Short mmCIF file of C-alpha atoms in Angstrom, two decimals:
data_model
loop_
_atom_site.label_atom_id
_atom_site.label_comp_id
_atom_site.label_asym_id
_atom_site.label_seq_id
_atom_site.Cartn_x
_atom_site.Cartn_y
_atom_site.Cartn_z
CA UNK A 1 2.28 8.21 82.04
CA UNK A 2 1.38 11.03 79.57
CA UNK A 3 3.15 12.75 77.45
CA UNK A 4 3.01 16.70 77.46
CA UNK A 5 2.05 17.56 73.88
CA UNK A 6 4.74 19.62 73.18
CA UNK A 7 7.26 17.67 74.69
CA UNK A 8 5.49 14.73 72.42
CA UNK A 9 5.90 16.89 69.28
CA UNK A 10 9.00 18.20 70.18
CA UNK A 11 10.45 14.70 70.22
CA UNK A 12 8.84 13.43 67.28
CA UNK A 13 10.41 16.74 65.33
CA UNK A 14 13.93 15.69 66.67
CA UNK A 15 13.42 11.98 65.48
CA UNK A 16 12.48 13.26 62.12
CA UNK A 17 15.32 15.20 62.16
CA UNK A 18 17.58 12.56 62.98
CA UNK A 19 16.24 10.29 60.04
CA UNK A 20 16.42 13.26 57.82
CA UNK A 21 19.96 13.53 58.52
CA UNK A 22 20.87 10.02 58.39
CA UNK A 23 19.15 9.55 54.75
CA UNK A 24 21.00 12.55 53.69
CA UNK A 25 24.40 11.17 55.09
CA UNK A 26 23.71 7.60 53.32
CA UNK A 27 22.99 9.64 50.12
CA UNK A 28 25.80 11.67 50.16
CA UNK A 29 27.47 8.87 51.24
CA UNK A 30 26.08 6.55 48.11
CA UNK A 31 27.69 9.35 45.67
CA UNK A 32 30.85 9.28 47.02
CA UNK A 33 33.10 7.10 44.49
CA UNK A 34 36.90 6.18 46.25
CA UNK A 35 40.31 5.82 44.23
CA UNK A 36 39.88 2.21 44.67
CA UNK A 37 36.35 1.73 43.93
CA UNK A 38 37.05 4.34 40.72
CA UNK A 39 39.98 1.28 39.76
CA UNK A 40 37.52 -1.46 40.33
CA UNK A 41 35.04 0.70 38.36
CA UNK A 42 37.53 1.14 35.59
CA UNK A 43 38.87 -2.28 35.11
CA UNK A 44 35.12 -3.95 35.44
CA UNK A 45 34.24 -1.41 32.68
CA UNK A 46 37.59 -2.42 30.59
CA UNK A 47 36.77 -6.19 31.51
CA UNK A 48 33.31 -5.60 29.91
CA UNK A 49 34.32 -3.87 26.71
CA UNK A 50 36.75 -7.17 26.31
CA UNK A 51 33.36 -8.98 26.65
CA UNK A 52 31.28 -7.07 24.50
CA UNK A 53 34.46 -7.59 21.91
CA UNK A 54 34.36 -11.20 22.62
CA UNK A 55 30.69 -11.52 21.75
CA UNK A 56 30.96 -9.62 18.98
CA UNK A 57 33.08 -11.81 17.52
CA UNK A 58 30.86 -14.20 17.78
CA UNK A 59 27.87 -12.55 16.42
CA UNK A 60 29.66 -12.06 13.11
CA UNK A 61 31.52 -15.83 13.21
CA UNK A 62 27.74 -17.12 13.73
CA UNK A 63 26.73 -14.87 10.82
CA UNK A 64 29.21 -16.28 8.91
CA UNK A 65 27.99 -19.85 9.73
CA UNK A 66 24.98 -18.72 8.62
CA UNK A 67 25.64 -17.27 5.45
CA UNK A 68 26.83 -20.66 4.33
CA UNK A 69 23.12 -21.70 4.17
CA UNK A 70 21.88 -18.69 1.99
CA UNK A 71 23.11 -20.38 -1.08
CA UNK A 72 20.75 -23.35 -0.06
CA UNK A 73 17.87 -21.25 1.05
CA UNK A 74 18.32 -19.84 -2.46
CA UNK A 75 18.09 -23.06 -4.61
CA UNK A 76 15.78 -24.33 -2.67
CA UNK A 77 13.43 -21.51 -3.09
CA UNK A 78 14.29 -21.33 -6.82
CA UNK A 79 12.85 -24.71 -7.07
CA UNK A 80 9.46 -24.30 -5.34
CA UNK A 81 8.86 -20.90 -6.73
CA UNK A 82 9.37 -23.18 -10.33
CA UNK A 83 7.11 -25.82 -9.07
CA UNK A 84 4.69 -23.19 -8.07
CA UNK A 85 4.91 -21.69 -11.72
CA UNK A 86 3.94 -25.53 -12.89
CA UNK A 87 1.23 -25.77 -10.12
CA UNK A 88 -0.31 -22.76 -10.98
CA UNK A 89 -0.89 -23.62 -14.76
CA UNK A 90 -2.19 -27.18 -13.90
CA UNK A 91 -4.96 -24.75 -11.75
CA UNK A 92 -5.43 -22.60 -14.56
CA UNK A 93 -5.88 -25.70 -16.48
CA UNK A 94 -8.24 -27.03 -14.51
CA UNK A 95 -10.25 -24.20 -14.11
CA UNK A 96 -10.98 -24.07 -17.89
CA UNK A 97 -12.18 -27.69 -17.80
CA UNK A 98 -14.07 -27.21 -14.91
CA UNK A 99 -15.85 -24.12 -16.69
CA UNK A 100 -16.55 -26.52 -20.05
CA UNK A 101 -18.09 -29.30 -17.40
CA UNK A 102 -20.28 -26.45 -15.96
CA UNK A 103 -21.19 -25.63 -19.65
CA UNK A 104 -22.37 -29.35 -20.27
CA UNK A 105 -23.97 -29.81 -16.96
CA UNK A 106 -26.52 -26.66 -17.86
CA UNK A 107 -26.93 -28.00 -21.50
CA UNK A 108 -27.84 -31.74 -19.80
CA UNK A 109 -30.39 -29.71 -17.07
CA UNK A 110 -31.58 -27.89 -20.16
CA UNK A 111 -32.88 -30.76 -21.91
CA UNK A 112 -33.67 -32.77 -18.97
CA UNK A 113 -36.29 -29.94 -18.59
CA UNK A 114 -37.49 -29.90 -21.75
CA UNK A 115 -38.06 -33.78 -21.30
CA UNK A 116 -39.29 -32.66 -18.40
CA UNK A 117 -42.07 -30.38 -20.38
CA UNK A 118 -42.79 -33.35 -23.23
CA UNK A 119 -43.22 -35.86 -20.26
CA UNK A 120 -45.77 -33.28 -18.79
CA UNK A 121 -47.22 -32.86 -22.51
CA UNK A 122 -47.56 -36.87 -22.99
CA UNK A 123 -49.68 -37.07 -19.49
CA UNK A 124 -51.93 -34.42 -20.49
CA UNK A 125 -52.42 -36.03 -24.21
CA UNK A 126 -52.75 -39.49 -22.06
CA UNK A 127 -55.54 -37.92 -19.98
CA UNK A 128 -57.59 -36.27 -23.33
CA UNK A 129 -57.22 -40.04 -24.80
CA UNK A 130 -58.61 -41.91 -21.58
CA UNK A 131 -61.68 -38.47 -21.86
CA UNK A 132 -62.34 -39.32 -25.58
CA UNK A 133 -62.08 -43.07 -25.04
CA UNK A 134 -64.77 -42.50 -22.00
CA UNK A 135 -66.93 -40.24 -23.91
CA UNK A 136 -67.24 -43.29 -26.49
CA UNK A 137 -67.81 -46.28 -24.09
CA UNK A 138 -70.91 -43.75 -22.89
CA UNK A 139 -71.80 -43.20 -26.43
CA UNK A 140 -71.98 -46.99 -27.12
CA UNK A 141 -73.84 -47.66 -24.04
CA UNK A 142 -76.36 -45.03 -24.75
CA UNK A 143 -77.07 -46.04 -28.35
CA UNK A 144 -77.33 -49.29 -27.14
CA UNK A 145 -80.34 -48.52 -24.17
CA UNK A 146 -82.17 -46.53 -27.06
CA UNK A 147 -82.15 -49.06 -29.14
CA UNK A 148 -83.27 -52.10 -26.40
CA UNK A 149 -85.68 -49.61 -25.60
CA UNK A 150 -87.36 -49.15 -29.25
CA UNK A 151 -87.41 -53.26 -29.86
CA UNK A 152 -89.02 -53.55 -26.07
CA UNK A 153 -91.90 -50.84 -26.58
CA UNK A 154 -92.41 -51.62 -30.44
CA UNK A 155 -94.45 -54.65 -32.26
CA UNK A 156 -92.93 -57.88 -32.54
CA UNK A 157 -92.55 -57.14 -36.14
CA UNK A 158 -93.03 -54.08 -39.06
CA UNK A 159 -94.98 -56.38 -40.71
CA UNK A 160 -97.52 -57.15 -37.87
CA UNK A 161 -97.86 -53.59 -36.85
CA UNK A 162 -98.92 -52.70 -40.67
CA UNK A 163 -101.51 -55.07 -40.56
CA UNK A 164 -102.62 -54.17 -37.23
CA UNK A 165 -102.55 -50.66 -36.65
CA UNK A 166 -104.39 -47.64 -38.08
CA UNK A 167 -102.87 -44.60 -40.88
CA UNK A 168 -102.03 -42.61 -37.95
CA UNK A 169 -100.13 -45.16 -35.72
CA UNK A 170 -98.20 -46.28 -38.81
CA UNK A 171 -97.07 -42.62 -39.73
CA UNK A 172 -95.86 -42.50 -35.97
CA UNK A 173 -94.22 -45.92 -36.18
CA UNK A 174 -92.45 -44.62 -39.25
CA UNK A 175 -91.01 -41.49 -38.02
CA UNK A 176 -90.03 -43.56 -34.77
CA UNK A 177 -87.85 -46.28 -36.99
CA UNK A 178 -86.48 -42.51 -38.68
CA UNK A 179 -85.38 -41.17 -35.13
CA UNK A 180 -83.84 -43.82 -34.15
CA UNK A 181 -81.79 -44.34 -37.91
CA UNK A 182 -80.53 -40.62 -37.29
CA UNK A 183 -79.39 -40.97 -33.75
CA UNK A 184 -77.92 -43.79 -34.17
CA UNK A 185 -76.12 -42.13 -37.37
CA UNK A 186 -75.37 -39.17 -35.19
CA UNK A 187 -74.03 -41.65 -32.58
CA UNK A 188 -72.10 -43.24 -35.36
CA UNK A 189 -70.32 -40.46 -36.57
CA UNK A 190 -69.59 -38.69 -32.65
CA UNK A 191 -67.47 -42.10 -32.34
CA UNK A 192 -65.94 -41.94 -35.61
CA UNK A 193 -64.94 -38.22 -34.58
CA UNK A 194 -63.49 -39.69 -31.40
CA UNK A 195 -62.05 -42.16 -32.28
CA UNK A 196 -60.03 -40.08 -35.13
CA UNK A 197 -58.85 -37.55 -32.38
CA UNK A 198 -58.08 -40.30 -30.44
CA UNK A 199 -55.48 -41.17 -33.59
CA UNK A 200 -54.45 -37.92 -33.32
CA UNK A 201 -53.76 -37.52 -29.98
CA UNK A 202 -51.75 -40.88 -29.93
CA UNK A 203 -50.17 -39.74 -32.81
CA UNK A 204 -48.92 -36.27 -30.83
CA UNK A 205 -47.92 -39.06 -28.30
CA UNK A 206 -45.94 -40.65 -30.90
CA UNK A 207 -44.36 -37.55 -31.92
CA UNK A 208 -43.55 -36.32 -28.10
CA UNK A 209 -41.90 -40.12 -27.62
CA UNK A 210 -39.61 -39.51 -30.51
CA UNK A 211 -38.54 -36.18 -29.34
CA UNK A 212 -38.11 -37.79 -25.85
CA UNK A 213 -36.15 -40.39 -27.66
CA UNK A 214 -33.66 -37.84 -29.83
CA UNK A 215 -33.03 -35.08 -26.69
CA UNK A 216 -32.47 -38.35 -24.30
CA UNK A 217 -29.75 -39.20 -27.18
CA UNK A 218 -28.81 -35.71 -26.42
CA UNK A 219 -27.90 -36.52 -22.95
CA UNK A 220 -26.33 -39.21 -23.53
CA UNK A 221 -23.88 -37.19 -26.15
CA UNK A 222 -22.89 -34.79 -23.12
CA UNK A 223 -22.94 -37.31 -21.01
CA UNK A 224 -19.57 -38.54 -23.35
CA UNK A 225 -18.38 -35.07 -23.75
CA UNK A 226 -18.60 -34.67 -19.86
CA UNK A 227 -16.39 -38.06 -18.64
CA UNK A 228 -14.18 -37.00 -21.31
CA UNK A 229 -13.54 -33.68 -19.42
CA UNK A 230 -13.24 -34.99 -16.07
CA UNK A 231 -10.98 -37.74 -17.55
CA UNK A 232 -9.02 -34.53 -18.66
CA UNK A 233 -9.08 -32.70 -15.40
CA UNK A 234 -8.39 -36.16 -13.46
CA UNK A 235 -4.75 -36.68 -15.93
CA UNK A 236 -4.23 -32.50 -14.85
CA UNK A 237 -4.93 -33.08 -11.00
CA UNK A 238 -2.77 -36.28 -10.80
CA UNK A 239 0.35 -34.32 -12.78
CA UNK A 240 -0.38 -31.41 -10.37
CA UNK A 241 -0.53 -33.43 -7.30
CA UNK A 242 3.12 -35.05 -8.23
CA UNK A 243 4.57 -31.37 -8.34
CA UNK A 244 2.59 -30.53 -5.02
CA UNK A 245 4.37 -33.64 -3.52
CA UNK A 246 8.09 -33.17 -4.93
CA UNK A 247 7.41 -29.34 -3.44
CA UNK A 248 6.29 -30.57 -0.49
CA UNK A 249 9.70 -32.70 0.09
CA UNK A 250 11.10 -29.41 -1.35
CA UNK A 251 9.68 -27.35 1.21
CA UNK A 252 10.78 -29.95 4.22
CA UNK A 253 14.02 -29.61 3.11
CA UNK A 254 14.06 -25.88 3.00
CA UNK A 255 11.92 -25.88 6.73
CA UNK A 256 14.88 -28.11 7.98
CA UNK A 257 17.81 -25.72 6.28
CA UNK A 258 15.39 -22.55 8.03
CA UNK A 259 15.22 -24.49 11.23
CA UNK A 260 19.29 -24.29 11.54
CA UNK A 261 19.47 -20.65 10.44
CA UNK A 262 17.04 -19.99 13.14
CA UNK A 263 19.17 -21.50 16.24
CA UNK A 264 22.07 -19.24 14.64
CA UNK A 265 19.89 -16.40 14.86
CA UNK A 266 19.14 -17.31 18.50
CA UNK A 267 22.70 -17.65 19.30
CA UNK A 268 23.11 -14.20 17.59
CA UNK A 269 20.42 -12.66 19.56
CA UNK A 270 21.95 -14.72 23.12
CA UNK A 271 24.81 -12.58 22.10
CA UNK A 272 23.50 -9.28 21.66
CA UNK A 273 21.55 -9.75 24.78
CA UNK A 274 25.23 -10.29 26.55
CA UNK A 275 26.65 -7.14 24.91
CA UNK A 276 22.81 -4.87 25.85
CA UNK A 277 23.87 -6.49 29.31
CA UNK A 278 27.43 -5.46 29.48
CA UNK A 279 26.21 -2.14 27.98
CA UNK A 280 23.98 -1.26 30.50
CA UNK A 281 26.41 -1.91 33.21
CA UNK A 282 28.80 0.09 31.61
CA UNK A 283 26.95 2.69 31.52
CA UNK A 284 26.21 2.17 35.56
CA UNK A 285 29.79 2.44 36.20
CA UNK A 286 30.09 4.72 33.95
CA UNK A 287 27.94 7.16 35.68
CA UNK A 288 29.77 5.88 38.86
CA UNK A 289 32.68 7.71 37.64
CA UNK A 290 31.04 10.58 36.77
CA UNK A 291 29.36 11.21 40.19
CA UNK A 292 32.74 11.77 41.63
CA UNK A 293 33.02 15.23 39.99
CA UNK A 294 29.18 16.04 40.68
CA UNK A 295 29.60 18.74 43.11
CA UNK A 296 26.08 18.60 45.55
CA UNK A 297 25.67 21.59 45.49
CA UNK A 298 21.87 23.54 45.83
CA UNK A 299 20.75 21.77 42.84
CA UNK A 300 19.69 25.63 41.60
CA UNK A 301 19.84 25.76 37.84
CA UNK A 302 20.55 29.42 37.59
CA UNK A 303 19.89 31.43 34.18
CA UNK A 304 17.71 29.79 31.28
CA UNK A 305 18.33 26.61 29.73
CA UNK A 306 18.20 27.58 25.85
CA UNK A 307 16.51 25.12 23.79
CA UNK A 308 19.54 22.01 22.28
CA UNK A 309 18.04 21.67 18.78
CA UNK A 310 17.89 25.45 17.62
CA UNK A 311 15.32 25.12 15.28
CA UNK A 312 11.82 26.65 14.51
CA UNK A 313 10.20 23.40 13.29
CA UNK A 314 10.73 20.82 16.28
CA UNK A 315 8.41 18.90 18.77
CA UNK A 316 8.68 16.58 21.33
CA UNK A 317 8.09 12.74 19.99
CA UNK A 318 8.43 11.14 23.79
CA UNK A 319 7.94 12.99 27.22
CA UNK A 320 9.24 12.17 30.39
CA UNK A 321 7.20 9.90 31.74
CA UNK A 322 6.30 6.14 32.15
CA UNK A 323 5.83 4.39 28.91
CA UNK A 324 6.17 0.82 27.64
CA UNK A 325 8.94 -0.76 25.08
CA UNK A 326 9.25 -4.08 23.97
CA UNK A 327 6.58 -5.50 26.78
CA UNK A 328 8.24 -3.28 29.15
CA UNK A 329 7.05 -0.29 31.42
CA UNK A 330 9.53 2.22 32.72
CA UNK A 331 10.37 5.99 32.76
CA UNK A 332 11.37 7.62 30.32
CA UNK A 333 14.44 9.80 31.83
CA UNK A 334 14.37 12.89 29.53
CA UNK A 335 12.46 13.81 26.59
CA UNK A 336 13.06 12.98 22.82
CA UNK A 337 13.24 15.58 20.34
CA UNK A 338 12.96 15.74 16.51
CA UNK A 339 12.55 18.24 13.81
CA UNK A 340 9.14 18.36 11.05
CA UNK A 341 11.72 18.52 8.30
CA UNK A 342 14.05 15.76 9.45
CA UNK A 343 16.17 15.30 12.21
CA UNK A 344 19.18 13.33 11.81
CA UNK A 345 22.38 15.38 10.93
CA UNK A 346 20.50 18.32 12.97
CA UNK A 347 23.08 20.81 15.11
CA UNK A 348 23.01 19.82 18.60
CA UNK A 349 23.80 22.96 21.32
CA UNK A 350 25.00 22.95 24.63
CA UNK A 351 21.95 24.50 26.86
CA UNK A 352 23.84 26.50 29.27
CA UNK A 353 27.63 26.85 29.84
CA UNK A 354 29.67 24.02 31.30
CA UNK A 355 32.71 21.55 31.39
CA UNK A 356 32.48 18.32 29.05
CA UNK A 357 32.72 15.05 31.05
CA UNK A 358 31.54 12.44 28.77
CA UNK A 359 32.00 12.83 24.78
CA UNK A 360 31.84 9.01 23.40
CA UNK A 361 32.03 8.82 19.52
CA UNK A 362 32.02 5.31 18.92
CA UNK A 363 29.94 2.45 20.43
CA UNK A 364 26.49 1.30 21.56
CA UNK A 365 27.20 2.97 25.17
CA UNK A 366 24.90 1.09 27.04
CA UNK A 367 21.94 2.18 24.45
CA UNK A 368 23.11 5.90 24.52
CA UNK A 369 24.92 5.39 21.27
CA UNK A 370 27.57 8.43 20.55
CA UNK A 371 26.52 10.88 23.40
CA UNK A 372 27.82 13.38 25.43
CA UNK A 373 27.67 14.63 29.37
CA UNK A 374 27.94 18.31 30.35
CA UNK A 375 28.24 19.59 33.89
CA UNK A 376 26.88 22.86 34.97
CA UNK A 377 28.13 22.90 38.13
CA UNK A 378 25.81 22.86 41.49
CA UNK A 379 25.07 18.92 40.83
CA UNK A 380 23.30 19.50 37.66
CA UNK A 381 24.58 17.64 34.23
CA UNK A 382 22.73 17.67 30.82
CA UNK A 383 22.98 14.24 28.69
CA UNK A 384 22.47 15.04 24.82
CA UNK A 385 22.63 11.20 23.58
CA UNK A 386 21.93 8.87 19.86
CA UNK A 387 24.24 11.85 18.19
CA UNK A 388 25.64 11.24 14.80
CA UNK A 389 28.57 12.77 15.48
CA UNK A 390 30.34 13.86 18.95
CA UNK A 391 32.45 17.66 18.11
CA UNK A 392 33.84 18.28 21.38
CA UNK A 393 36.43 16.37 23.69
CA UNK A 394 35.91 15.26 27.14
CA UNK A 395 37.55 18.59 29.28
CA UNK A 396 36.41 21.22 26.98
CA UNK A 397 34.48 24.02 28.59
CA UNK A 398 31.32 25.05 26.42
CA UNK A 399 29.58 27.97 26.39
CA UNK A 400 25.42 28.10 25.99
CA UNK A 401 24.81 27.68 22.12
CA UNK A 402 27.87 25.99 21.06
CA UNK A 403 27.88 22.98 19.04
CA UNK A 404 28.10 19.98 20.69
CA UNK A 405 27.44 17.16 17.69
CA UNK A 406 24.36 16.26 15.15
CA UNK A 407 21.64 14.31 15.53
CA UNK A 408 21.32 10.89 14.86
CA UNK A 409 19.97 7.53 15.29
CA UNK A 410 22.56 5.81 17.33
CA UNK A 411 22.17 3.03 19.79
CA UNK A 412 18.84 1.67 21.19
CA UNK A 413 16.54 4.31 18.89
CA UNK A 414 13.94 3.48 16.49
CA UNK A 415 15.12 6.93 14.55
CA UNK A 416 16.84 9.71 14.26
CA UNK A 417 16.18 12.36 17.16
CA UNK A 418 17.79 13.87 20.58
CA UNK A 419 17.62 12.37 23.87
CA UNK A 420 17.72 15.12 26.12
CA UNK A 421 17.89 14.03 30.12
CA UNK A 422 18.16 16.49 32.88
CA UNK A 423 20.59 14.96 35.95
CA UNK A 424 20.18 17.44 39.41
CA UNK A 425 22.24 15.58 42.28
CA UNK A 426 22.19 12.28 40.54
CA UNK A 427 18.71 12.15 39.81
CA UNK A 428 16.80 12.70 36.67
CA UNK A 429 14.10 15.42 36.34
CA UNK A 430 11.57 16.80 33.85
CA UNK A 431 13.91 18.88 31.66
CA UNK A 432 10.42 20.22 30.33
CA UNK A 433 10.43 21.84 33.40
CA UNK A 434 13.65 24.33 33.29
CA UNK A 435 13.80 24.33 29.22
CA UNK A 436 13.17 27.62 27.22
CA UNK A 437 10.42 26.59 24.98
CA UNK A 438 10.53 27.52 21.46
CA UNK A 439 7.55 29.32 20.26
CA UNK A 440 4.62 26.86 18.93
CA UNK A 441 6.34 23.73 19.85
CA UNK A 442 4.35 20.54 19.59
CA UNK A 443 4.53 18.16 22.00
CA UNK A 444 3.43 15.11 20.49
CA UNK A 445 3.57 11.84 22.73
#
């Protein structure tokens, strides 16, 4: 069967209603703190403190356990940091020699190349002497078909041609015989030139071989120099590497001293990370406690909110928002704010009038450090928290602009600055939103 559409939406408005209603009852309801749950609240929050005690205590007795080791750590390091001073001379040692070795290992390539050039010099004079000694063996040969040539084409004998030939075949005979005489002077002397600058050549050769000889002498000299260095730099490199190994043994016994300071340390930090606990759910019950006198009211800030540092010169490091510490992502319930020309000490005001319900000047506070609550009646309380000093009591009614404490860097905070959170009906808003803004404030992050 259909619905008729108002009927539908008539019904649908009335179940709405009813879940409106019952979400409103369970949050009032949530709020609403009993005598005996405020006890229970009270004595888990005085049961905690005990604990927080507890583990302080034995943060400082592991401290102390500690500390016995610092004398150790001490010598210990002494003694390397002395070995290193030894160390580091041996390398400064052995850099020197290693610079002199680089010295002689140019002045061996130096003359190596020059022997280099004179070996280049000898096979050139070796080549001119196998020219010269060719030039000679043609020279020979030559002279040698001229002549065979003259006794085959002439007479068997001077004396036969004289009495055989004519005036004119004699005077041709003659100057024939007088040819051949002055080539094969000519001949005579070309060989005796070669053959001298033959002498000379292997005399150059000579020469060249006896420089060879003296700059391969040379070598050998820095050749002796050299092993004597790196017999040097071997005697540095074994004293070093003693002092490397008795630092070494050094350093394992420093690593092992280290490695029980460190499982202190963890037990410290296993500690702290009880008391941070025990903090935090303090501070839970804490604002338990203080929910019973929030009156849920319209949740209507009336009048301005002045400004709690009162200062020309201040911005806002950290909004409200979602942001990220130590690996981990959640909002940011109010706003942090610091001052150009320093913050901690700073005069902290109460924004608008109202009754104190939390002043805490002592403690961690579940991160707050010293801090202090103000309610302003209609469900809305301001949280002013990391003060360095708390100046009112918890009861005192405030007006807007009085001094409330200074700033300051207690708690969880990474420095000095205000951590101003806005509470309307037990939930946190953007105090950004209902703050009077000084004029040319900066709002950084």
């Amino acid at each position: 069967m259909l619905l008729n559409p108002i009927k539908k939406s008539n019904k649908i408005f009335a179940l709405l209603l009813a879940v409106v209603l019952v979400v409103s009852s369970l949050s009032v309801s949530c709020f609403a703190v009993t005598d005996a749950e405020k006890a229970e609240y009270e004595k888990k929050i005085e049961e905690l403190q005990k604990q927080i005690e507890e583990n302080k205590k034995k943060i400082e007795e592991t401290k102390k356990k500690a500390s016995v080791y610092d004398d150790d750590v001490s010598a210990l390091q002494d003694k390397i940091g002395a070995l290193q001073e030894q160390i580091d001379l041996y390398n400064e040692a052995i850099a020197v020699i290693d610079a002199d070795i680089a010295v002689i290992d140019n002045q061996i390539k130096g003359v190596e190349n020059e022997i280099d050039s004179l070996n280049k010099q000898i096979d050139e004079l070796d080549k001119q002497v196998v020219d010269i000694q060719q030039k000679i063996a043609d020279t020979y040969t030559l002279l040698g078909e001229r002549i065979r040539a003259s006794y085959m084409s002439g007479a068997s004998s001077s004396l036969e041609y004289l009495l055989t030939s004519d005036e004119f075949e004699f005077q041709s005979y003659l100057e024939r015989v007088e040819l051949i005489e002055r080539i094969a002077e000519h001949d005579d002397t070309l060989i005796k030139d070669l053959e001298k600058e033959i002498d000379s050549l292997k005399a150059k050769v000579l020469e060249i071989e006896d420089m060879k000889t003296r700059l391969a002498g040379k070598i050998k000299e820095l050749d002796e120099v050299k092993k004597e260095h790196e017999a040097k730099k071997k005697e540095q490199e074994d004293a070093r590497q003693v002092i490397l190994d008795a630092e070494a043994e050094i350093q394992k016994d420093l690593d092992k001293v280290m490695a029980v300071i460190d499982e202190f340390d963890k037990e410290s930090k296993a500690y702290q990370a009880a008391i941070d606990k025990a903090e935090d759910a303090i501070m839970e019950y804490e604002n338990k406690l203080a929910e019973q006198n929030t009156s849920f009211g319209s949740g209507q800030v009336s009048g301005d909110m002045i400004w709690p540092l009162p200062y020309s010169d201040t911005y806002v490091s950290s909004s409200f928002k979602m942001r990220t510490l130590n690996g981990v992502t959640k909002q940011h319930n109010g706003i942090d704010i610091c001052r150009w020309a320093g913050t901690h000490g700073a005069t902290i005001v109460a924004v608008k009038d109202g009754t104190v319900e939390v002043a805490y000047k002592s403690g961690n506070n579940g991160g707050y450090g010293l801090y202090v609550v103000i309610n302003h009646g209609n469900g809305v309380k301001t949280y002013y928290a990391h003060l360095s000093a708390t100046l009112v009591n918890v009861g005192d009614y405030v007006t807007q602009g009085t001094t409330i404490g200074r700033a300051g860097n207690t708690g969880y905070s990474f420095g000095a600055h205000l951590h101003f959170g806005l509470m309307i009906n037990g939930g946190w808003v953007n105090p950004m939103n209902y703050l009077t803004r000084p004029a040319g404030l900066q709002i950084v992050a």
